[in-house]
Amino acid sequence: MISLHKLDASLAFPTPSEALTDPNGLLAFGGDLSVPRLVNSYRQGIFPWFSEGEPILWWSPDPRGVLFTGKYKSSKSLLKHIRKTTPKVTVDTSFNEVIDACSSIPRKDNGTWITAEMVDAYKRLYQAGYAHSIEVWDKERLIGGLYGVFVNNVFCGESMFSRQDNASKVAFHCLVELLKKNGVRLIDCQMQNPHLATLGCEEIPRKTFLDLLASEQEHLPLQFWTPQVLLA
């Protein structure tokens, strides 16, 4: 019988190597979504993922889906779309609107993994300076965006949304360009999927990912997350 770690009031996590193989990466349950616990989890390559009515579940899958910013593949059609439509793209100007939009995207089972508890937690992470968003606008209307967590000089992508064709792709493209400009080498995509693979996402062993995460932690934090306009 396999037993799963239950978190207590401390911020300690079991080591990711103790995660289950089925389901892939399930490491622990319980605890809370406080800012200190979330920051501690991301710094160890662990993230929360659960549905409404479930306990908080913590994951560290093996292999890990990552995108090295230097290997990002931007399509010619997307670059043409950006030149043609000239969208306005901003950073950290409407985080709450972005995560609210992401949380409203229905799944095939008519649910959403971004619960109200998660929304509140990541809004607190944003206020604490760890969570960030990219916003895409059509005039004054928010048409797409993404959000994630930035720790150890690694951007951990969480979710994105589109209200117009290509809007989330524009957000991701601008994210990569912002990260590359500021020397960030790695985006944690958590799990690879066919769409991310077309952008350059690849799977690497969990240990390799954790080693990269630790090596990036040795660098000084990069201070470029300020509300700003990337494209206009």
PDB file of C-alpha atoms in Angstrom:
ATOM      1  CA  MET A   1       0.000   0.000   0.000  1.00  0.00           C
ATOM      2  CA  ILE A   2       1.353   3.397  -1.005  1.00  0.00           C
ATOM      3  CA  SER A   3       1.027   6.192   1.564  1.00  0.00           C
ATOM      4  CA  LEU A   4       0.998   9.840   0.567  1.00  0.00           C
ATOM      5  CA  HIS A   5       2.718  12.535   2.600  1.00  0.00           C
ATOM      6  CA  LYS A   6       0.375  14.833   4.511  1.00  0.00           C
ATOM      7  CA  LEU A   7       1.765  18.322   5.076  1.00  0.00           C
ATOM      8  CA  ASP A   8       1.619  19.842   8.535  1.00  0.00           C
ATOM      9  CA  ALA A   9       1.870  23.408   9.823  1.00  0.00           C
ATOM     10  CA  SER A  10       5.553  23.610   8.917  1.00  0.00           C
ATOM     11  CA  LEU A  11       6.608  24.669   5.417  1.00  0.00           C
ATOM     12  CA  ALA A  12       8.597  21.474   4.848  1.00  0.00           C
ATOM     13  CA  PHE A  13       7.974  19.265   1.817  1.00  0.00           C
ATOM     14  CA  PRO A  14       9.140  15.711   1.170  1.00  0.00           C
ATOM     15  CA  THR A  15      11.856  15.447  -1.459  1.00  0.00           C
ATOM     16  CA  PRO A  16      10.496  15.322  -5.029  1.00  0.00           C
ATOM     17  CA  SER A  17      12.133  11.919  -5.559  1.00  0.00           C
ATOM     18  CA  GLU A  18       9.463  10.511  -3.226  1.00  0.00           C
ATOM     19  CA  ALA A  19       6.665  11.454  -5.633  1.00  0.00           C
ATOM     20  CA  LEU A  20       4.439   8.746  -7.046  1.00  0.00           C
ATOM     21  CA  THR A  21       4.844   7.463 -10.574  1.00  0.00           C
ATOM     22  CA  ASP A  22       1.078   6.913 -10.895  1.00  0.00           C
ATOM     23  CA  PRO A  23      -0.305   9.474 -10.937  1.00  0.00           C
ATOM     24  CA  ASN A  24       2.934  10.932 -12.201  1.00  0.00           C
ATOM     25  CA  GLY A  25       4.461  13.357  -9.740  1.00  0.00           C
ATOM     26  CA  LEU A  26       1.903  13.365  -6.929  1.00  0.00           C
ATOM     27  CA  LEU A  27       4.001  14.134  -3.862  1.00  0.00           C
ATOM     28  CA  ALA A  28       1.850  15.286  -0.962  1.00  0.00           C
ATOM     29  CA  PHE A  29      -1.496  16.681   0.137  1.00  0.00           C
ATOM     30  CA  GLY A  30      -2.770  19.176   2.652  1.00  0.00           C
ATOM     31  CA  GLY A  31      -1.109  22.265   4.024  1.00  0.00           C
ATOM     32  CA  ASP A  32      -2.233  25.658   2.792  1.00  0.00           C
ATOM     33  CA  LEU A  33      -1.675  28.141  -0.032  1.00  0.00           C
ATOM     34  CA  SER A  34       0.080  30.811   2.004  1.00  0.00           C
ATOM     35  CA  VAL A  35       2.690  32.932   0.243  1.00  0.00           C
ATOM     36  CA  PRO A  36       5.642  31.416   2.198  1.00  0.00           C
ATOM     37  CA  ARG A  37       4.530  27.843   1.439  1.00  0.00           C
ATOM     38  CA  LEU A  38       3.943  28.536  -2.249  1.00  0.00           C
ATOM     39  CA  VAL A  39       7.309  30.257  -2.671  1.00  0.00           C
ATOM     40  CA  ASN A  40       9.000  27.388  -0.850  1.00  0.00           C
ATOM     41  CA  SER A  41       7.287  24.842  -3.089  1.00  0.00           C
ATOM     42  CA  TYR A  42       8.244  26.518  -6.366  1.00  0.00           C
ATOM     43  CA  ARG A  43      11.836  26.861  -5.224  1.00  0.00           C
ATOM     44  CA  GLN A  44      11.891  23.066  -4.838  1.00  0.00           C
ATOM     45  CA  GLY A  45      10.202  22.308  -8.155  1.00  0.00           C
ATOM     46  CA  ILE A  46       6.842  21.527  -6.536  1.00  0.00           C
ATOM     47  CA  PHE A  47       3.489  23.065  -7.460  1.00  0.00           C
ATOM     48  CA  PRO A  48      -0.161  22.760  -6.342  1.00  0.00           C
ATOM     49  CA  TRP A  49      -2.798  21.318  -8.666  1.00  0.00           C
ATOM     50  CA  PHE A  50      -6.225  20.193  -7.532  1.00  0.00           C
ATOM     51  CA  SER A  51      -9.910  20.564  -8.307  1.00  0.00           C
ATOM     52  CA  GLU A  52     -12.792  22.010  -6.314  1.00  0.00           C
ATOM     53  CA  GLY A  53     -13.718  19.733  -3.427  1.00  0.00           C
ATOM     54  CA  GLU A  54     -10.309  18.006  -3.325  1.00  0.00           C
ATOM     55  CA  PRO A  55      -7.600  18.548  -0.714  1.00  0.00           C
ATOM     56  CA  ILE A  56      -4.625  20.630  -1.867  1.00  0.00           C
ATOM     57  CA  LEU A  57      -2.432  18.301  -3.928  1.00  0.00           C
ATOM     58  CA  TRP A  58       1.276  18.944  -4.534  1.00  0.00           C
ATOM     59  CA  TRP A  59       3.150  17.671  -7.595  1.00  0.00           C
ATOM     60  CA  SER A  60       6.641  17.254  -9.036  1.00  0.00           C
ATOM     61  CA  PRO A  61       6.365  15.175 -12.239  1.00  0.00           C
ATOM     62  CA  ASP A  62       9.110  13.200 -13.930  1.00  0.00           C
ATOM     63  CA  PRO A  63       9.952  14.001 -16.674  1.00  0.00           C
ATOM     64  CA  ARG A  64       9.443  17.761 -16.519  1.00  0.00           C
ATOM     65  CA  GLY A  65       8.262  19.930 -19.398  1.00  0.00           C
ATOM     66  CA  VAL A  66      10.576  22.922 -19.854  1.00  0.00           C
ATOM     67  CA  LEU A  67      11.340  25.496 -22.478  1.00  0.00           C
ATOM     68  CA  PHE A  68      14.823  26.949 -22.766  1.00  0.00           C
ATOM     69  CA  THR A  69      14.243  30.497 -23.952  1.00  0.00           C
ATOM     70  CA  GLY A  70      17.102  30.209 -26.443  1.00  0.00           C
ATOM     71  CA  LYS A  71      15.278  27.308 -28.124  1.00  0.00           C
ATOM     72  CA  TYR A  72      11.922  29.051 -28.457  1.00  0.00           C
ATOM     73  CA  LYS A  73      10.358  28.624 -31.899  1.00  0.00           C
ATOM     74  CA  SER A  74       8.263  31.575 -33.068  1.00  0.00           C
ATOM     75  CA  SER A  75       6.189  30.890 -36.170  1.00  0.00           C
ATOM     76  CA  LYS A  76       6.334  33.193 -39.171  1.00  0.00           C
ATOM     77  CA  SER A  77       2.549  33.402 -39.137  1.00  0.00           C
ATOM     78  CA  LEU A  78       2.535  34.680 -35.551  1.00  0.00           C
ATOM     79  CA  LEU A  79       5.166  37.324 -36.289  1.00  0.00           C
ATOM     80  CA  LYS A  80       3.121  38.375 -39.311  1.00  0.00           C
ATOM     81  CA  HIS A  81      -0.004  38.545 -37.134  1.00  0.00           C
ATOM     82  CA  ILE A  82       1.786  40.789 -34.625  1.00  0.00           C
ATOM     83  CA  ARG A  83       2.995  43.137 -37.380  1.00  0.00           C
ATOM     84  CA  LYS A  84      -0.445  43.269 -38.949  1.00  0.00           C
ATOM     85  CA  THR A  85      -2.578  43.747 -35.837  1.00  0.00           C
ATOM     86  CA  THR A  86      -0.095  45.730 -33.695  1.00  0.00           C
ATOM     87  CA  PRO A  87      -1.570  44.635 -30.352  1.00  0.00           C
ATOM     88  CA  LYS A  88      -0.752  46.409 -27.132  1.00  0.00           C
ATOM     89  CA  VAL A  89       1.071  44.086 -24.720  1.00  0.00           C
ATOM     90  CA  THR A  90       1.735  44.963 -21.094  1.00  0.00           C
ATOM     91  CA  VAL A  91       3.371  43.424 -18.016  1.00  0.00           C
ATOM     92  CA  ASP A  92       1.848  43.316 -14.531  1.00  0.00           C
ATOM     93  CA  THR A  93      -0.815  45.936 -15.203  1.00  0.00           C
ATOM     94  CA  SER A  94      -3.919  43.718 -14.828  1.00  0.00           C
ATOM     95  CA  PHE A  95      -2.903  40.556 -12.978  1.00  0.00           C
ATOM     96  CA  ASN A  96      -6.274  40.116 -11.280  1.00  0.00           C
ATOM     97  CA  GLU A  97      -8.143  40.351 -14.588  1.00  0.00           C
ATOM     98  CA  VAL A  98      -5.815  37.803 -16.180  1.00  0.00           C
ATOM     99  CA  ILE A  99      -6.136  35.158 -13.490  1.00  0.00           C
ATOM    100  CA  ASP A 100      -9.885  35.711 -13.270  1.00  0.00           C
ATOM    101  CA  ALA A 101     -10.123  35.132 -17.023  1.00  0.00           C
ATOM    102  CA  CYS A 102      -7.935  32.015 -16.821  1.00  0.00           C
ATOM    103  CA  SER A 103     -10.048  30.623 -13.999  1.00  0.00           C
ATOM    104  CA  SER A 104     -13.229  31.009 -16.056  1.00  0.00           C
ATOM    105  CA  ILE A 105     -12.011  28.797 -18.919  1.00  0.00           C
ATOM    106  CA  PRO A 106     -14.130  25.608 -18.815  1.00  0.00           C
ATOM    107  CA  ARG A 107     -12.579  22.159 -19.008  1.00  0.00           C
ATOM    108  CA  LYS A 108     -14.071  19.226 -20.887  1.00  0.00           C
ATOM    109  CA  ASP A 109     -15.519  17.988 -17.583  1.00  0.00           C
ATOM    110  CA  ASN A 110     -17.168  21.416 -17.093  1.00  0.00           C
ATOM    111  CA  GLY A 111     -14.845  22.272 -14.206  1.00  0.00           C
ATOM    112  CA  THR A 112     -11.723  24.341 -13.719  1.00  0.00           C
ATOM    113  CA  TRP A 113      -8.505  23.519 -11.879  1.00  0.00           C
ATOM    114  CA  ILE A 114      -8.069  27.185 -10.882  1.00  0.00           C
ATOM    115  CA  THR A 115     -10.340  27.198  -7.866  1.00  0.00           C
ATOM    116  CA  ALA A 116     -11.425  30.311  -5.979  1.00  0.00           C
ATOM    117  CA  GLU A 117      -8.888  29.364  -3.304  1.00  0.00           C
ATOM    118  CA  MET A 118      -6.130  29.263  -5.935  1.00  0.00           C
ATOM    119  CA  VAL A 119      -7.176  32.608  -7.408  1.00  0.00           C
ATOM    120  CA  ASP A 120      -6.996  34.295  -4.017  1.00  0.00           C
ATOM    121  CA  ALA A 121      -3.621  32.672  -3.266  1.00  0.00           C
ATOM    122  CA  TYR A 122      -1.984  33.774  -6.514  1.00  0.00           C
ATOM    123  CA  LYS A 123      -3.348  37.274  -6.160  1.00  0.00           C
ATOM    124  CA  ARG A 124      -1.518  37.380  -2.822  1.00  0.00           C
ATOM    125  CA  LEU A 125       1.602  36.041  -4.577  1.00  0.00           C
ATOM    126  CA  TYR A 126       1.298  38.885  -7.073  1.00  0.00           C
ATOM    127  CA  GLN A 127       1.021  41.444  -4.270  1.00  0.00           C
ATOM    128  CA  ALA A 128       4.136  39.894  -2.712  1.00  0.00           C
ATOM    129  CA  GLY A 129       6.066  40.271  -5.983  1.00  0.00           C
ATOM    130  CA  TYR A 130       6.348  36.605  -6.979  1.00  0.00           C
ATOM    131  CA  ALA A 131       3.495  36.151  -9.474  1.00  0.00           C
ATOM    132  CA  HIS A 132       3.361  38.075 -12.756  1.00  0.00           C
ATOM    133  CA  SER A 133       1.181  38.509 -15.807  1.00  0.00           C
ATOM    134  CA  ILE A 134       1.406  39.402 -19.465  1.00  0.00           C
ATOM    135  CA  GLU A 135      -1.658  41.154 -20.925  1.00  0.00           C
ATOM    136  CA  VAL A 136      -2.716  41.548 -24.564  1.00  0.00           C
ATOM    137  CA  TRP A 137      -5.127  44.334 -25.466  1.00  0.00           C
ATOM    138  CA  ASP A 138      -7.341  45.336 -28.367  1.00  0.00           C
ATOM    139  CA  LYS A 139      -7.657  49.028 -27.601  1.00  0.00           C
ATOM    140  CA  GLU A 140      -9.008  48.985 -24.016  1.00  0.00           C
ATOM    141  CA  ARG A 141     -10.275  45.391 -24.086  1.00  0.00           C
ATOM    142  CA  LEU A 142      -8.241  42.595 -22.559  1.00  0.00           C
ATOM    143  CA  ILE A 143      -8.193  39.854 -25.192  1.00  0.00           C
ATOM    144  CA  GLY A 144      -5.552  37.473 -23.887  1.00  0.00           C
ATOM    145  CA  GLY A 145      -2.816  36.869 -21.397  1.00  0.00           C
ATOM    146  CA  LEU A 146      -0.948  34.530 -19.108  1.00  0.00           C
ATOM    147  CA  TYR A 147       0.377  34.383 -15.574  1.00  0.00           C
ATOM    148  CA  GLY A 148       3.030  32.497 -13.673  1.00  0.00           C
ATOM    149  CA  VAL A 149       5.478  32.575 -10.784  1.00  0.00           C
ATOM    150  CA  PHE A 150       9.067  33.831 -10.969  1.00  0.00           C
ATOM    151  CA  VAL A 151      11.502  32.209  -8.511  1.00  0.00           C
ATOM    152  CA  ASN A 152      15.165  31.205  -8.769  1.00  0.00           C
ATOM    153  CA  ASN A 153      15.384  33.229 -12.012  1.00  0.00           C
ATOM    154  CA  VAL A 154      12.980  30.718 -13.582  1.00  0.00           C
ATOM    155  CA  PHE A 155       9.498  31.568 -14.862  1.00  0.00           C
ATOM    156  CA  CYS A 156       6.988  28.890 -13.845  1.00  0.00           C
ATOM    157  CA  GLY A 157       4.072  29.150 -16.267  1.00  0.00           C
ATOM    158  CA  GLU A 158       0.621  28.510 -14.839  1.00  0.00           C
ATOM    159  CA  SER A 159      -2.176  29.336 -17.282  1.00  0.00           C
ATOM    160  CA  MET A 160      -3.161  31.457 -20.275  1.00  0.00           C
ATOM    161  CA  PHE A 161      -6.339  32.510 -22.064  1.00  0.00           C
ATOM    162  CA  SER A 162      -7.540  33.983 -25.355  1.00  0.00           C
ATOM    163  CA  ARG A 163     -10.625  35.933 -26.307  1.00  0.00           C
ATOM    164  CA  GLN A 164      -9.354  36.479 -29.839  1.00  0.00           C
ATOM    165  CA  ASP A 165      -7.350  34.268 -32.169  1.00  0.00           C
ATOM    166  CA  ASN A 166      -3.623  34.162 -31.333  1.00  0.00           C
ATOM    167  CA  ALA A 167      -3.902  36.403 -28.258  1.00  0.00           C
ATOM    168  CA  SER A 168      -2.372  33.876 -25.850  1.00  0.00           C
ATOM    169  CA  LYS A 169       0.341  33.084 -28.416  1.00  0.00           C
ATOM    170  CA  VAL A 170       1.197  36.781 -28.580  1.00  0.00           C
ATOM    171  CA  ALA A 171       1.400  36.874 -24.776  1.00  0.00           C
ATOM    172  CA  PHE A 172       3.734  33.883 -24.682  1.00  0.00           C
ATOM    173  CA  HIS A 173       5.928  35.281 -27.464  1.00  0.00           C
ATOM    174  CA  CYS A 174       6.320  38.566 -25.614  1.00  0.00           C
ATOM    175  CA  LEU A 175       7.027  36.718 -22.362  1.00  0.00           C
ATOM    176  CA  VAL A 176       9.873  34.788 -23.980  1.00  0.00           C
ATOM    177  CA  GLU A 177      11.329  37.942 -25.517  1.00  0.00           C
ATOM    178  CA  LEU A 178      11.166  39.722 -22.142  1.00  0.00           C
ATOM    179  CA  LEU A 179      12.882  36.822 -20.392  1.00  0.00           C
ATOM    180  CA  LYS A 180      15.579  36.473 -23.040  1.00  0.00           C
ATOM    181  CA  LYS A 181      16.288  40.205 -22.903  1.00  0.00           C
ATOM    182  CA  ASN A 182      16.886  39.919 -19.160  1.00  0.00           C
ATOM    183  CA  GLY A 183      19.003  36.785 -19.206  1.00  0.00           C
ATOM    184  CA  VAL A 184      16.396  34.253 -18.059  1.00  0.00           C
ATOM    185  CA  ARG A 185      17.149  30.879 -19.590  1.00  0.00           C
ATOM    186  CA  LEU A 186      14.334  28.645 -18.430  1.00  0.00           C
ATOM    187  CA  ILE A 187      10.532  28.453 -18.420  1.00  0.00           C
ATOM    188  CA  ASP A 188       8.980  25.676 -16.358  1.00  0.00           C
ATOM    189  CA  CYS A 189       6.013  24.365 -18.343  1.00  0.00           C
ATOM    190  CA  GLN A 190       5.405  21.576 -15.782  1.00  0.00           C
ATOM    191  CA  MET A 191       3.964  19.086 -18.283  1.00  0.00           C
ATOM    192  CA  GLN A 192       4.599  19.032 -22.016  1.00  0.00           C
ATOM    193  CA  ASN A 193       1.693  18.983 -24.475  1.00  0.00           C
ATOM    194  CA  PRO A 194       1.557  19.020 -28.309  1.00  0.00           C
ATOM    195  CA  HIS A 195       1.051  22.797 -28.511  1.00  0.00           C
ATOM    196  CA  LEU A 196       3.960  23.562 -26.177  1.00  0.00           C
ATOM    197  CA  ALA A 197       6.132  21.130 -28.135  1.00  0.00           C
ATOM    198  CA  THR A 198       5.641  23.239 -31.276  1.00  0.00           C
ATOM    199  CA  LEU A 199       7.052  26.216 -29.339  1.00  0.00           C
ATOM    200  CA  GLY A 200      10.178  24.335 -28.305  1.00  0.00           C
ATOM    201  CA  CYS A 201       9.080  22.773 -25.017  1.00  0.00           C
ATOM    202  CA  GLU A 202      10.941  19.557 -24.235  1.00  0.00           C
ATOM    203  CA  GLU A 203      10.936  16.927 -21.521  1.00  0.00           C
ATOM    204  CA  ILE A 204      13.913  16.508 -19.221  1.00  0.00           C
ATOM    205  CA  PRO A 205      14.427  14.237 -16.197  1.00  0.00           C
ATOM    206  CA  ARG A 206      13.157  15.679 -12.930  1.00  0.00           C
ATOM    207  CA  LYS A 207      16.634  15.535 -11.404  1.00  0.00           C
ATOM    208  CA  THR A 208      18.044  17.569 -14.302  1.00  0.00           C
ATOM    209  CA  PHE A 209      15.308  20.145 -13.807  1.00  0.00           C
ATOM    210  CA  LEU A 210      15.931  20.357 -10.066  1.00  0.00           C
ATOM    211  CA  ASP A 211      19.668  20.758 -10.667  1.00  0.00           C
ATOM    212  CA  LEU A 212      18.938  23.629 -13.069  1.00  0.00           C
ATOM    213  CA  LEU A 213      16.593  25.203 -10.540  1.00  0.00           C
ATOM    214  CA  ALA A 214      19.282  25.028  -7.859  1.00  0.00           C
ATOM    215  CA  SER A 215      21.962  26.468 -10.139  1.00  0.00           C
ATOM    216  CA  GLU A 216      19.746  29.406 -11.116  1.00  0.00           C
ATOM    217  CA  GLN A 217      19.166  30.130  -7.421  1.00  0.00           C
ATOM    218  CA  GLU A 218      22.859  30.919  -7.095  1.00  0.00           C
ATOM    219  CA  HIS A 219      22.403  34.016  -9.287  1.00  0.00           C
ATOM    220  CA  LEU A 220      21.187  37.306  -7.925  1.00  0.00           C
ATOM    221  CA  PRO A 221      17.438  37.872  -8.393  1.00  0.00           C
ATOM    222  CA  LEU A 222      16.620  39.775 -11.569  1.00  0.00           C
ATOM    223  CA  GLN A 223      14.602  42.935 -11.026  1.00  0.00           C
ATOM    224  CA  PHE A 224      12.749  43.570 -14.270  1.00  0.00           C
ATOM    225  CA  TRP A 225       9.169  42.804 -13.252  1.00  0.00           C
ATOM    226  CA  THR A 226       7.689  46.280 -13.246  1.00  0.00           C
ATOM    227  CA  PRO A 227       4.419  47.427 -14.806  1.00  0.00           C
ATOM    228  CA  GLN A 228       5.374  48.312 -18.366  1.00  0.00           C
ATOM    229  CA  VAL A 229       4.346  48.283 -22.004  1.00  0.00           C
ATOM    230  CA  LEU A 230       6.129  45.751 -24.227  1.00  0.00           C
ATOM    231  CA  LEU A 231       4.305  46.420 -27.479  1.00  0.00           C
ATOM    232  CA  ALA A 232       2.052  49.290 -28.484  1.00  0.00           C
TER     233      ALA A 232
END
